[in-house]
PDB file of C-alpha atoms in Angstrom:
ATOM      1  CA  MET A  24      94.935  81.351 128.683  1.00  0.00           C
ATOM      2  CA  THR A  25      97.292  83.474 126.590  1.00  0.00           C
ATOM      3  CA  ALA A  26      97.314  87.143 127.567  1.00  0.00           C
ATOM      4  CA  PRO A  27      95.754  89.349 124.869  1.00  0.00           C
ATOM      5  CA  THR A  28      97.936  91.710 122.880  1.00  0.00           C
ATOM      6  CA  VAL A  29      96.926  95.234 121.868  1.00  0.00           C
ATOM      7  CA  GLU A  30      98.642  97.336 119.229  1.00  0.00           C
ATOM      8  CA  THR A  31      97.960 101.061 119.034  1.00  0.00           C
ATOM      9  CA  HIS A  32      97.745 103.060 115.822  1.00  0.00           C
ATOM     10  CA  LEU A  33      95.802 105.958 117.312  1.00  0.00           C
ATOM     11  CA  SER A  34      97.115 107.962 120.261  1.00  0.00           C
ATOM     12  CA  GLU A  35      95.357 110.575 122.387  1.00  0.00           C
ATOM     13  CA  ALA A  36      97.301 113.196 120.449  1.00  0.00           C
ATOM     14  CA  ASP A  37      95.962 111.749 117.188  1.00  0.00           C
ATOM     15  CA  LEU A  38      92.398 111.861 118.549  1.00  0.00           C
ATOM     16  CA  THR A  39      92.777 115.448 119.664  1.00  0.00           C
ATOM     17  CA  ALA A  40      94.181 116.463 116.277  1.00  0.00           C
ATOM     18  CA  ALA A  41      91.253 114.755 114.518  1.00  0.00           C
ATOM     19  CA  LEU A  42      88.733 116.452 116.817  1.00  0.00           C
ATOM     20  CA  ARG A  43      90.326 119.840 116.220  1.00  0.00           C
ATOM     21  CA  SER A  44      90.172 119.316 112.464  1.00  0.00           C
ATOM     22  CA  ASP A  45      86.573 118.058 112.467  1.00  0.00           C
ATOM     23  CA  ALA A  46      85.389 120.828 114.778  1.00  0.00           C
ATOM     24  CA  GLU A  47      87.045 123.634 112.841  1.00  0.00           C
ATOM     25  CA  ARG A  48      85.740 122.340 109.528  1.00  0.00           C
ATOM     26  CA  GLY A  49      82.236 121.554 110.776  1.00  0.00           C
ATOM     27  CA  LEU A  50      81.624 124.667 112.853  1.00  0.00           C
ATOM     28  CA  THR A  51      82.682 126.982 110.022  1.00  0.00           C
ATOM     29  CA  ALA A  52      80.673 125.134 107.364  1.00  0.00           C
ATOM     30  CA  GLU A  53      77.279 126.159 106.054  1.00  0.00           C
ATOM     31  CA  PRO A  54      75.239 124.431 107.365  1.00  0.00           C
ATOM     32  CA  LYS A  55      77.202 123.450 110.470  1.00  0.00           C
ATOM     33  CA  SER A  56      77.858 119.782 111.253  1.00  0.00           C
ATOM     34  CA  LEU A  57      79.881 117.496 113.504  1.00  0.00           C
ATOM     35  CA  PRO A  58      80.750 113.799 112.986  1.00  0.00           C
ATOM     36  CA  PRO A  59      78.878 111.368 115.275  1.00  0.00           C
ATOM     37  CA  LYS A  60      82.039 109.668 116.518  1.00  0.00           C
ATOM     38  CA  TRP A  61      82.548 112.602 118.921  1.00  0.00           C
ATOM     39  CA  PHE A  62      79.463 111.611 120.953  1.00  0.00           C
ATOM     40  CA  TYR A  63      81.533 108.891 122.536  1.00  0.00           C
ATOM     41  CA  ASP A  64      83.483 109.959 125.554  1.00  0.00           C
ATOM     42  CA  ALA A  65      82.838 107.936 128.739  1.00  0.00           C
ATOM     43  CA  ARG A  66      79.533 109.740 129.361  1.00  0.00           C
ATOM     44  CA  GLY A  67      78.459 109.354 125.758  1.00  0.00           C
ATOM     45  CA  SER A  68      79.180 105.628 125.800  1.00  0.00           C
ATOM     46  CA  GLU A  69      77.136 105.263 129.002  1.00  0.00           C
ATOM     47  CA  LEU A  70      74.241 107.198 127.469  1.00  0.00           C
ATOM     48  CA  PHE A  71      74.315 105.028 124.360  1.00  0.00           C
ATOM     49  CA  GLU A  72      74.170 101.878 126.485  1.00  0.00           C
ATOM     50  CA  ARG A  73      71.042 103.328 128.105  1.00  0.00           C
ATOM     51  CA  ILE A  74      69.589 104.048 124.667  1.00  0.00           C
ATOM     52  CA  THR A  75      69.966 100.407 123.630  1.00  0.00           C
ATOM     53  CA  GLU A  76      67.736  99.395 126.549  1.00  0.00           C
ATOM     54  CA  LEU A  77      64.917 101.859 125.798  1.00  0.00           C
ATOM     55  CA  PRO A  78      61.569 100.452 124.607  1.00  0.00           C
ATOM     56  CA  GLU A  79      61.641 102.647 121.489  1.00  0.00           C
ATOM     57  CA  TYR A  80      65.137 101.616 120.436  1.00  0.00           C
ATOM     58  CA  TYR A  81      64.600  98.382 118.513  1.00  0.00           C
ATOM     59  CA  PRO A  82      67.884  98.043 116.508  1.00  0.00           C
ATOM     60  CA  THR A  83      70.139  96.530 119.190  1.00  0.00           C
ATOM     61  CA  ARG A  84      67.709  93.916 120.488  1.00  0.00           C
ATOM     62  CA  THR A  85      66.502  93.104 116.966  1.00  0.00           C
ATOM     63  CA  GLU A  86      70.035  92.507 115.696  1.00  0.00           C
ATOM     64  CA  ARG A  87      70.922  90.431 118.744  1.00  0.00           C
ATOM     65  CA  ALA A  88      67.837  88.229 118.407  1.00  0.00           C
ATOM     66  CA  LEU A  89      68.575  87.763 114.709  1.00  0.00           C
ATOM     67  CA  LEU A  90      72.187  86.897 115.447  1.00  0.00           C
ATOM     68  CA  GLU A  91      71.102  84.364 118.064  1.00  0.00           C
ATOM     69  CA  ARG A  92      68.867  82.703 115.483  1.00  0.00           C
ATOM     70  CA  VAL A  93      71.316  82.475 112.584  1.00  0.00           C
ATOM     71  CA  VAL A  94      74.761  82.470 114.189  1.00  0.00           C
ATOM     72  CA  GLY A  95      75.263  78.747 113.551  1.00  0.00           C
ATOM     73  CA  GLU A  96      74.561  79.214 109.843  1.00  0.00           C
ATOM     74  CA  ILE A  97      77.003  82.130 109.733  1.00  0.00           C
ATOM     75  CA  ALA A  98      79.721  80.066 111.402  1.00  0.00           C
ATOM     76  CA  ARG A  99      79.273  77.107 109.046  1.00  0.00           C
ATOM     77  CA  ALA A 100      79.223  79.323 105.954  1.00  0.00           C
ATOM     78  CA  ALA A 101      82.189  81.498 106.946  1.00  0.00           C
ATOM     79  CA  HIS A 102      84.449  78.710 108.291  1.00  0.00           C
ATOM     80  CA  ALA A 103      86.696  81.500 109.574  1.00  0.00           C
ATOM     81  CA  GLU A 104      90.009  81.075 111.336  1.00  0.00           C
ATOM     82  CA  VAL A 105      90.191  84.759 112.285  1.00  0.00           C
ATOM     83  CA  LEU A 106      87.313  87.023 113.319  1.00  0.00           C
ATOM     84  CA  VAL A 107      87.983  90.759 112.977  1.00  0.00           C
ATOM     85  CA  GLU A 108      85.391  93.042 114.558  1.00  0.00           C
ATOM     86  CA  LEU A 109      85.335  96.707 113.593  1.00  0.00           C
ATOM     87  CA  GLY A 110      84.061  99.031 116.319  1.00  0.00           C
ATOM     88  CA  ALA A 111      84.064  96.205 118.826  1.00  0.00           C
ATOM     89  CA  GLY A 112      83.170  98.273 121.905  1.00  0.00           C
ATOM     90  CA  SER A 113      82.297  95.874 124.729  1.00  0.00           C
ATOM     91  CA  ALA A 114      82.169  92.931 122.273  1.00  0.00           C
ATOM     92  CA  ALA A 115      78.864  91.838 123.880  1.00  0.00           C
ATOM     93  CA  LYS A 116      77.138  90.550 120.735  1.00  0.00           C
ATOM     94  CA  THR A 117      80.408  89.133 119.462  1.00  0.00           C
ATOM     95  CA  ARG A 118      80.332  86.425 122.138  1.00  0.00           C
ATOM     96  CA  LEU A 119      77.517  84.795 120.163  1.00  0.00           C
ATOM     97  CA  LEU A 120      79.756  84.698 117.090  1.00  0.00           C
ATOM     98  CA  LEU A 121      82.795  83.541 119.024  1.00  0.00           C
ATOM     99  CA  THR A 122      80.870  80.676 120.624  1.00  0.00           C
ATOM    100  CA  ALA A 123      79.531  79.495 117.283  1.00  0.00           C
ATOM    101  CA  LEU A 124      82.785  79.968 115.386  1.00  0.00           C
ATOM    102  CA  THR A 125      84.770  78.009 117.960  1.00  0.00           C
ATOM    103  CA  SER A 126      82.223  75.191 118.348  1.00  0.00           C
ATOM    104  CA  GLU A 127      81.314  74.821 114.664  1.00  0.00           C
ATOM    105  CA  GLY A 128      84.468  76.008 112.933  1.00  0.00           C
ATOM    106  CA  PRO A 129      88.238  76.429 113.085  1.00  0.00           C
ATOM    107  CA  LEU A 130      88.360  79.875 114.759  1.00  0.00           C
ATOM    108  CA  LYS A 131      91.782  80.535 116.282  1.00  0.00           C
ATOM    109  CA  THR A 132      92.068  84.320 116.619  1.00  0.00           C
ATOM    110  CA  TYR A 133      89.822  87.230 117.555  1.00  0.00           C
ATOM    111  CA  VAL A 134      90.845  90.737 116.460  1.00  0.00           C
ATOM    112  CA  PRO A 135      88.720  93.468 118.070  1.00  0.00           C
ATOM    113  CA  GLN A 136      89.242  96.985 116.724  1.00  0.00           C
ATOM    114  CA  ASP A 137      88.069 100.145 118.464  1.00  0.00           C
ATOM    115  CA  VAL A 138      88.965 103.811 118.774  1.00  0.00           C
ATOM    116  CA  SER A 139      88.949 103.626 122.586  1.00  0.00           C
ATOM    117  CA  SER A 140      92.040 102.029 124.064  1.00  0.00           C
ATOM    118  CA  GLY A 141      90.440 101.531 127.484  1.00  0.00           C
ATOM    119  CA  ALA A 142      87.277  99.893 126.154  1.00  0.00           C
ATOM    120  CA  LEU A 143      89.298  97.708 123.820  1.00  0.00           C
ATOM    121  CA  ARG A 144      91.640  96.452 126.533  1.00  0.00           C
ATOM    122  CA  ASP A 145      88.710  95.648 128.831  1.00  0.00           C
ATOM    123  CA  ALA A 146      86.917  93.756 126.061  1.00  0.00           C
ATOM    124  CA  ALA A 147      90.088  91.892 125.066  1.00  0.00           C
ATOM    125  CA  ASP A 148      90.689  90.785 128.660  1.00  0.00           C
ATOM    126  CA  ARG A 149      87.110  89.557 129.075  1.00  0.00           C
ATOM    127  CA  VAL A 150      87.121  87.620 125.799  1.00  0.00           C
ATOM    128  CA  ALA A 151      90.513  86.069 126.559  1.00  0.00           C
ATOM    129  CA  ALA A 152      89.230  84.873 129.950  1.00  0.00           C
ATOM    130  CA  GLU A 153      85.990  83.514 128.483  1.00  0.00           C
ATOM    131  CA  PHE A 154      87.602  81.867 125.440  1.00  0.00           C
ATOM    132  CA  PRO A 155      91.010  80.657 126.687  1.00  0.00           C
ATOM    133  CA  THR A 156      91.802  78.748 123.469  1.00  0.00           C
ATOM    134  CA  LEU A 157      91.580  81.916 121.355  1.00  0.00           C
ATOM    135  CA  ALA A 158      94.419  84.296 120.620  1.00  0.00           C
ATOM    136  CA  VAL A 159      93.122  87.845 121.141  1.00  0.00           C
ATOM    137  CA  HIS A 160      94.871  90.622 119.213  1.00  0.00           C
ATOM    138  CA  GLY A 161      93.358  94.080 119.739  1.00  0.00           C
ATOM    139  CA  VAL A 162      93.904  97.036 117.405  1.00  0.00           C
ATOM    140  CA  VAL A 163      93.363 100.621 118.570  1.00  0.00           C
ATOM    141  CA  SER A 164      92.568 102.617 115.445  1.00  0.00           C
ATOM    142  CA  ASP A 165      89.910 104.520 113.532  1.00  0.00           C
ATOM    143  CA  PHE A 166      88.197 102.014 111.244  1.00  0.00           C
ATOM    144  CA  THR A 167      87.504 104.638 108.598  1.00  0.00           C
ATOM    145  CA  ASP A 168      91.148 105.184 107.662  1.00  0.00           C
ATOM    146  CA  THR A 169      93.368 102.512 109.231  1.00  0.00           C
ATOM    147  CA  LEU A 170      92.057  99.263 107.770  1.00  0.00           C
ATOM    148  CA  GLN A 171      95.520  98.521 106.448  1.00  0.00           C
ATOM    149  CA  ASN A 172      96.689  98.015 110.043  1.00  0.00           C
ATOM    150  CA  LEU A 173      94.523  94.934 110.552  1.00  0.00           C
ATOM    151  CA  PRO A 174      96.639  91.779 110.910  1.00  0.00           C
ATOM    152  CA  ARG A 175      96.788  89.413 107.953  1.00  0.00           C
ATOM    153  CA  GLY A 176      97.035  85.659 107.807  1.00  0.00           C
ATOM    154  CA  GLY A 177      94.447  82.926 108.336  1.00  0.00           C
ATOM    155  CA  ARG A 178      91.012  82.812 106.713  1.00  0.00           C
ATOM    156  CA  ARG A 179      89.416  86.023 107.992  1.00  0.00           C
ATOM    157  CA  MET A 180      85.898  87.291 108.419  1.00  0.00           C
ATOM    158  CA  ILE A 181      85.419  90.984 109.181  1.00  0.00           C
ATOM    159  CA  ALA A 182      82.296  91.757 111.206  1.00  0.00           C
ATOM    160  CA  PHE A 183      80.808  95.251 111.123  1.00  0.00           C
ATOM    161  CA  LEU A 184      77.647  95.102 113.192  1.00  0.00           C
ATOM    162  CA  GLY A 185      75.192  97.438 114.881  1.00  0.00           C
ATOM    163  CA  GLY A 186      74.021  99.264 111.754  1.00  0.00           C
ATOM    164  CA  THR A 187      77.021 101.603 112.027  1.00  0.00           C
ATOM    165  CA  ILE A 188      77.421 101.459 108.241  1.00  0.00           C
ATOM    166  CA  GLY A 189      74.408 103.790 108.175  1.00  0.00           C
ATOM    167  CA  ASN A 190      76.415 106.627 109.758  1.00  0.00           C
ATOM    168  CA  LEU A 191      78.308 107.013 106.483  1.00  0.00           C
ATOM    169  CA  ILE A 192      76.944 108.895 103.484  1.00  0.00           C
ATOM    170  CA  PRO A 193      76.924 106.932 100.179  1.00  0.00           C
ATOM    171  CA  ALA A 194      80.336 108.176  98.983  1.00  0.00           C
ATOM    172  CA  GLU A 195      81.886 107.338 102.363  1.00  0.00           C
ATOM    173  CA  ARG A 196      80.253 103.893 102.342  1.00  0.00           C
ATOM    174  CA  ALA A 197      81.635 103.180  98.889  1.00  0.00           C
ATOM    175  CA  GLU A 198      85.143 104.174  99.983  1.00  0.00           C
ATOM    176  CA  PHE A 199      84.873 102.204 103.226  1.00  0.00           C
ATOM    177  CA  LEU A 200      83.586  99.001 101.589  1.00  0.00           C
ATOM    178  CA  ALA A 201      86.264  99.269  98.892  1.00  0.00           C
ATOM    179  CA  GLY A 202      88.850  99.606 101.661  1.00  0.00           C
ATOM    180  CA  ILE A 203      87.601  96.424 103.336  1.00  0.00           C
ATOM    181  CA  HIS A 204      87.728  94.656  99.969  1.00  0.00           C
ATOM    182  CA  ASP A 205      91.344  95.745  99.520  1.00  0.00           C
ATOM    183  CA  VAL A 206      92.520  94.321 102.860  1.00  0.00           C
ATOM    184  CA  LEU A 207      90.750  90.967 102.413  1.00  0.00           C
ATOM    185  CA  GLU A 208      91.953  88.082 100.276  1.00  0.00           C
ATOM    186  CA  PRO A 209      89.708  86.333  97.718  1.00  0.00           C
ATOM    187  CA  GLY A 210      87.305  84.032  99.555  1.00  0.00           C
ATOM    188  CA  GLU A 211      87.488  85.932 102.844  1.00  0.00           C
ATOM    189  CA  ARG A 212      84.241  87.404 104.088  1.00  0.00           C
ATOM    190  CA  LEU A 213      82.457  90.432 105.465  1.00  0.00           C
ATOM    191  CA  LEU A 214      79.530  90.113 107.886  1.00  0.00           C
ATOM    192  CA  LEU A 215      77.543  93.338 107.789  1.00  0.00           C
ATOM    193  CA  GLY A 216      74.689  94.393 110.072  1.00  0.00           C
ATOM    194  CA  ALA A 217      72.358  97.043 108.619  1.00  0.00           C
ATOM    195  CA  GLY A 218      69.053  98.608 109.599  1.00  0.00           C
ATOM    196  CA  LEU A 219      66.287  98.353 107.021  1.00  0.00           C
ATOM    197  CA  VAL A 220      63.769 100.950 105.833  1.00  0.00           C
ATOM    198  CA  ILE A 221      60.633 100.686 107.957  1.00  0.00           C
ATOM    199  CA  ALA A 222      57.657 102.868 108.834  1.00  0.00           C
ATOM    200  CA  PRO A 223      58.700 106.302 110.143  1.00  0.00           C
ATOM    201  CA  ASP A 224      56.290 106.044 113.090  1.00  0.00           C
ATOM    202  CA  ILE A 225      58.453 103.198 114.429  1.00  0.00           C
ATOM    203  CA  LEU A 226      61.777 104.504 113.177  1.00  0.00           C
ATOM    204  CA  VAL A 227      61.734 108.108 114.397  1.00  0.00           C
ATOM    205  CA  PRO A 228      60.924 107.360 118.086  1.00  0.00           C
ATOM    206  CA  ALA A 229      63.990 105.092 118.180  1.00  0.00           C
ATOM    207  CA  TYR A 230      66.022 108.305 117.777  1.00  0.00           C
ATOM    208  CA  ASP A 231      63.743 110.572 119.821  1.00  0.00           C
ATOM    209  CA  ASP A 232      62.686 108.620 122.911  1.00  0.00           C
ATOM    210  CA  ALA A 233      60.122 109.831 125.399  1.00  0.00           C
ATOM    211  CA  ALA A 234      62.598 109.801 128.298  1.00  0.00           C
ATOM    212  CA  GLY A 235      64.974 112.183 126.513  1.00  0.00           C
ATOM    213  CA  VAL A 236      68.027 109.933 126.725  1.00  0.00           C
ATOM    214  CA  THR A 237      68.802 110.323 123.019  1.00  0.00           C
ATOM    215  CA  ALA A 238      68.508 114.089 123.394  1.00  0.00           C
ATOM    216  CA  GLU A 239      71.164 114.031 126.114  1.00  0.00           C
ATOM    217  CA  PHE A 240      73.310 111.744 123.983  1.00  0.00           C
ATOM    218  CA  ASN A 241      73.026 114.184 121.077  1.00  0.00           C
ATOM    219  CA  ARG A 242      73.947 117.161 123.263  1.00  0.00           C
ATOM    220  CA  ASN A 243      76.922 115.241 124.641  1.00  0.00           C
ATOM    221  CA  VAL A 244      78.960 116.225 121.587  1.00  0.00           C
ATOM    222  CA  LEU A 245      78.845 119.786 122.941  1.00  0.00           C
ATOM    223  CA  HIS A 246      80.123 118.595 126.322  1.00  0.00           C
ATOM    224  CA  VAL A 247      82.998 116.893 124.482  1.00  0.00           C
ATOM    225  CA  LEU A 248      83.900 120.131 122.697  1.00  0.00           C
ATOM    226  CA  ASN A 249      83.723 122.005 125.989  1.00  0.00           C
ATOM    227  CA  SER A 250      86.011 119.591 127.806  1.00  0.00           C
ATOM    228  CA  ARG A 251      88.499 118.798 125.052  1.00  0.00           C
ATOM    229  CA  LEU A 252      88.661 122.072 123.123  1.00  0.00           C
ATOM    230  CA  ASP A 253      87.883 124.546 125.920  1.00  0.00           C
ATOM    231  CA  ALA A 254      84.629 125.640 124.283  1.00  0.00           C
ATOM    232  CA  ASP A 255      81.773 127.358 126.103  1.00  0.00           C
ATOM    233  CA  PHE A 256      78.693 125.757 124.560  1.00  0.00           C
ATOM    234  CA  ALA A 257      75.576 125.833 126.748  1.00  0.00           C
ATOM    235  CA  PRO A 258      74.182 122.368 125.851  1.00  0.00           C
ATOM    236  CA  ASP A 259      70.828 123.029 127.531  1.00  0.00           C
ATOM    237  CA  LYS A 260      70.230 125.835 125.020  1.00  0.00           C
ATOM    238  CA  PHE A 261      70.106 123.357 122.127  1.00  0.00           C
ATOM    239  CA  ASP A 262      67.051 121.240 121.316  1.00  0.00           C
ATOM    240  CA  HIS A 263      67.355 117.692 120.021  1.00  0.00           C
ATOM    241  CA  VAL A 264      65.833 117.177 116.570  1.00  0.00           C
ATOM    242  CA  ALA A 265      65.324 113.800 114.857  1.00  0.00           C
ATOM    243  CA  ARG A 266      63.709 113.671 111.421  1.00  0.00           C
ATOM    244  CA  TRP A 267      63.233 111.109 108.678  1.00  0.00           C
ATOM    245  CA  ASP A 268      64.487 112.130 105.241  1.00  0.00           C
ATOM    246  CA  PRO A 269      62.415 110.041 102.812  1.00  0.00           C
ATOM    247  CA  ASP A 270      64.510 111.029  99.800  1.00  0.00           C
ATOM    248  CA  HIS A 271      67.804 109.785 101.239  1.00  0.00           C
ATOM    249  CA  GLU A 272      66.091 107.188 103.448  1.00  0.00           C
ATOM    250  CA  TRP A 273      67.976 108.162 106.555  1.00  0.00           C
ATOM    251  CA  ILE A 274      67.363 109.616 109.997  1.00  0.00           C
ATOM    252  CA  GLU A 275      69.012 112.955 110.678  1.00  0.00           C
ATOM    253  CA  MET A 276      69.875 114.033 114.200  1.00  0.00           C
ATOM    254  CA  ARG A 277      70.415 117.729 114.686  1.00  0.00           C
ATOM    255  CA  LEU A 278      70.910 120.259 117.470  1.00  0.00           C
ATOM    256  CA  ALA A 279      68.803 123.420 117.161  1.00  0.00           C
ATOM    257  CA  ALA A 280      69.833 126.640 118.909  1.00  0.00           C
ATOM    258  CA  THR A 281      67.000 127.971 121.078  1.00  0.00           C
ATOM    259  CA  GLU A 282      68.328 131.550 120.963  1.00  0.00           C
ATOM    260  CA  ASP A 283      70.934 133.673 119.248  1.00  0.00           C
ATOM    261  CA  MET A 284      74.317 132.925 120.794  1.00  0.00           C
ATOM    262  CA  THR A 285      78.046 133.326 120.400  1.00  0.00           C
ATOM    263  CA  VAL A 286      80.260 130.341 121.212  1.00  0.00           C
ATOM    264  CA  HIS A 287      84.015 130.463 121.743  1.00  0.00           C
ATOM    265  CA  VAL A 288      86.217 127.444 121.018  1.00  0.00           C
ATOM    266  CA  ARG A 289      89.371 128.651 122.717  1.00  0.00           C
ATOM    267  CA  ALA A 290      91.643 125.786 121.676  1.00  0.00           C
ATOM    268  CA  LEU A 291      90.959 126.742 118.060  1.00  0.00           C
ATOM    269  CA  ASP A 292      90.829 130.501 118.644  1.00  0.00           C
ATOM    270  CA  LEU A 293      87.432 130.250 116.955  1.00  0.00           C
ATOM    271  CA  THR A 294      84.253 132.257 117.512  1.00  0.00           C
ATOM    272  CA  VAL A 295      81.033 130.677 116.230  1.00  0.00           C
ATOM    273  CA  GLU A 296      77.708 132.452 115.847  1.00  0.00           C
ATOM    274  CA  PHE A 297      74.389 130.600 116.096  1.00  0.00           C
ATOM    275  CA  ALA A 298      71.089 132.172 115.116  1.00  0.00           C
ATOM    276  CA  ARG A 299      67.957 131.206 116.977  1.00  0.00           C
ATOM    277  CA  GLY A 300      66.517 128.096 115.319  1.00  0.00           C
ATOM    278  CA  GLU A 301      69.748 127.320 113.450  1.00  0.00           C
ATOM    279  CA  GLN A 302      70.367 123.568 113.234  1.00  0.00           C
ATOM    280  CA  MET A 303      73.655 121.678 113.298  1.00  0.00           C
ATOM    281  CA  LEU A 304      73.751 118.155 111.859  1.00  0.00           C
ATOM    282  CA  THR A 305      75.320 115.645 114.260  1.00  0.00           C
ATOM    283  CA  GLU A 306      74.418 112.255 112.770  1.00  0.00           C
ATOM    284  CA  ILE A 307      72.779 110.483 109.910  1.00  0.00           C
ATOM    285  CA  SER A 308      71.586 106.917 110.286  1.00  0.00           C
ATOM    286  CA  ALA A 309      70.820 105.533 106.849  1.00  0.00           C
ATOM    287  CA  LYS A 310      68.414 102.625 106.493  1.00  0.00           C
ATOM    288  CA  PHE A 311      68.667 100.190 103.617  1.00  0.00           C
ATOM    289  CA  ARG A 312      66.780  97.920 101.289  1.00  0.00           C
ATOM    290  CA  VAL A 313      68.243  94.461 100.712  1.00  0.00           C
ATOM    291  CA  GLU A 314      68.729  94.992  96.985  1.00  0.00           C
ATOM    292  CA  GLY A 315      70.495  98.272  97.703  1.00  0.00           C
ATOM    293  CA  LEU A 316      72.889  96.500 100.067  1.00  0.00           C
ATOM    294  CA  ARG A 317      73.607  93.867  97.415  1.00  0.00           C
ATOM    295  CA  ALA A 318      74.310  96.597  94.864  1.00  0.00           C
ATOM    296  CA  GLU A 319      76.666  98.556  97.147  1.00  0.00           C
ATOM    297  CA  LEU A 320      78.558  95.412  98.114  1.00  0.00           C
ATOM    298  CA  GLY A 321      78.761  94.333  94.480  1.00  0.00           C
ATOM    299  CA  ALA A 322      80.169  97.711  93.457  1.00  0.00           C
ATOM    300  CA  ALA A 323      82.893  97.264  96.082  1.00  0.00           C
ATOM    301  CA  GLY A 324      83.864  93.812  94.786  1.00  0.00           C
ATOM    302  CA  PHE A 325      81.828  91.528  97.057  1.00  0.00           C
ATOM    303  CA  GLU A 326      79.402  88.756  96.232  1.00  0.00           C
ATOM    304  CA  THR A 327      76.429  88.590  98.602  1.00  0.00           C
ATOM    305  CA  GLU A 328      76.195  84.973  99.751  1.00  0.00           C
ATOM    306  CA  ARG A 329      73.441  85.071 102.367  1.00  0.00           C
ATOM    307  CA  VAL A 330      71.006  87.623 103.773  1.00  0.00           C
ATOM    308  CA  TRP A 331      69.112  87.046 106.996  1.00  0.00           C
ATOM    309  CA  THR A 332      66.369  89.369 108.287  1.00  0.00           C
ATOM    310  CA  ASP A 333      64.207  89.371 111.402  1.00  0.00           C
ATOM    311  CA  LYS A 334      60.511  88.466 111.173  1.00  0.00           C
ATOM    312  CA  ASP A 335      59.503  92.142 110.900  1.00  0.00           C
ATOM    313  CA  ASP A 336      62.174  92.982 108.285  1.00  0.00           C
ATOM    314  CA  ARG A 337      63.681  95.694 110.463  1.00  0.00           C
ATOM    315  CA  PHE A 338      67.289  94.529 110.371  1.00  0.00           C
ATOM    316  CA  ALA A 339      69.540  92.516 108.081  1.00  0.00           C
ATOM    317  CA  LEU A 340      72.713  90.505 108.499  1.00  0.00           C
ATOM    318  CA  VAL A 341      74.582  90.086 105.214  1.00  0.00           C
ATOM    319  CA  LEU A 342      77.406  87.618 104.584  1.00  0.00           C
ATOM    320  CA  ALA A 343      79.458  88.647 101.548  1.00  0.00           C
ATOM    321  CA  GLY A 344      82.547  87.079 100.023  1.00  0.00           C
ATOM    322  CA  ARG A 345      85.458  89.025  98.606  1.00  0.00           C
ATOM    323  CA  LEU A 346      85.773  88.297  94.894  1.00  0.00           C
TER     324      LEU A 346
END
């Protein structure tokens, strides 16, 4: 087994600077908002893992079951020498891809990318031990603005799974997909996992579970601001709100103040007023229609080669080639 390598393009100082910028911009905006990436400190990551196991939360198990069913077809179609995974996290689902790509194709290298150095190193070590013939080359970066740091060479497939594409608004998706197109060579591929539009009575509970785990996950962004920016939010004074926006076809997660309050963010020398009932947007999770995915990929310079969906049409895996 060759020891994995990890290159870092995002330091703790960079993360802190990004958080400061996002917090100052979002907390002074009208209406207020915060990007969902700040849910994920160690506690937030643990809460999200609990969410994926909840009975209401269908996306993770649906995508995994779909991947199990079609992974051989993906491997034969992609014929990739290098697998790049954006937002790799624990790389749990990726093991299905790695097994298929090594047994049915010429895969030589796995490139996990993640914003968390610790999580990435752990995942890289586990994959290297489980797949000793693979070279593992981790990249610590923010996938939204450091795609150019991904290693080149070999016939690559970039995997972006988990429905995370839905956390971006349309303009951000267009920029992101165009960025992936620019770093790929003609004939290289993107494997995209995306949640599909389904009935709201199934969709909304996935983001507002009966046990309240998602509510705690949502409020965790306030704990992050308290710990990293010396803020004095009282998270228990914010209610979790999840609503379906039928016009945009996305779920919105918000935090609603239960009383008038004044919050101090000392690291920014910022005072923020909340009125009772005021809501702050913390996440969108867009859901898609297959033809819409084809159109967005086409606009970014990709040709959709295959689309696989589960039996209930709740989730899609799309294999697209860079033109």
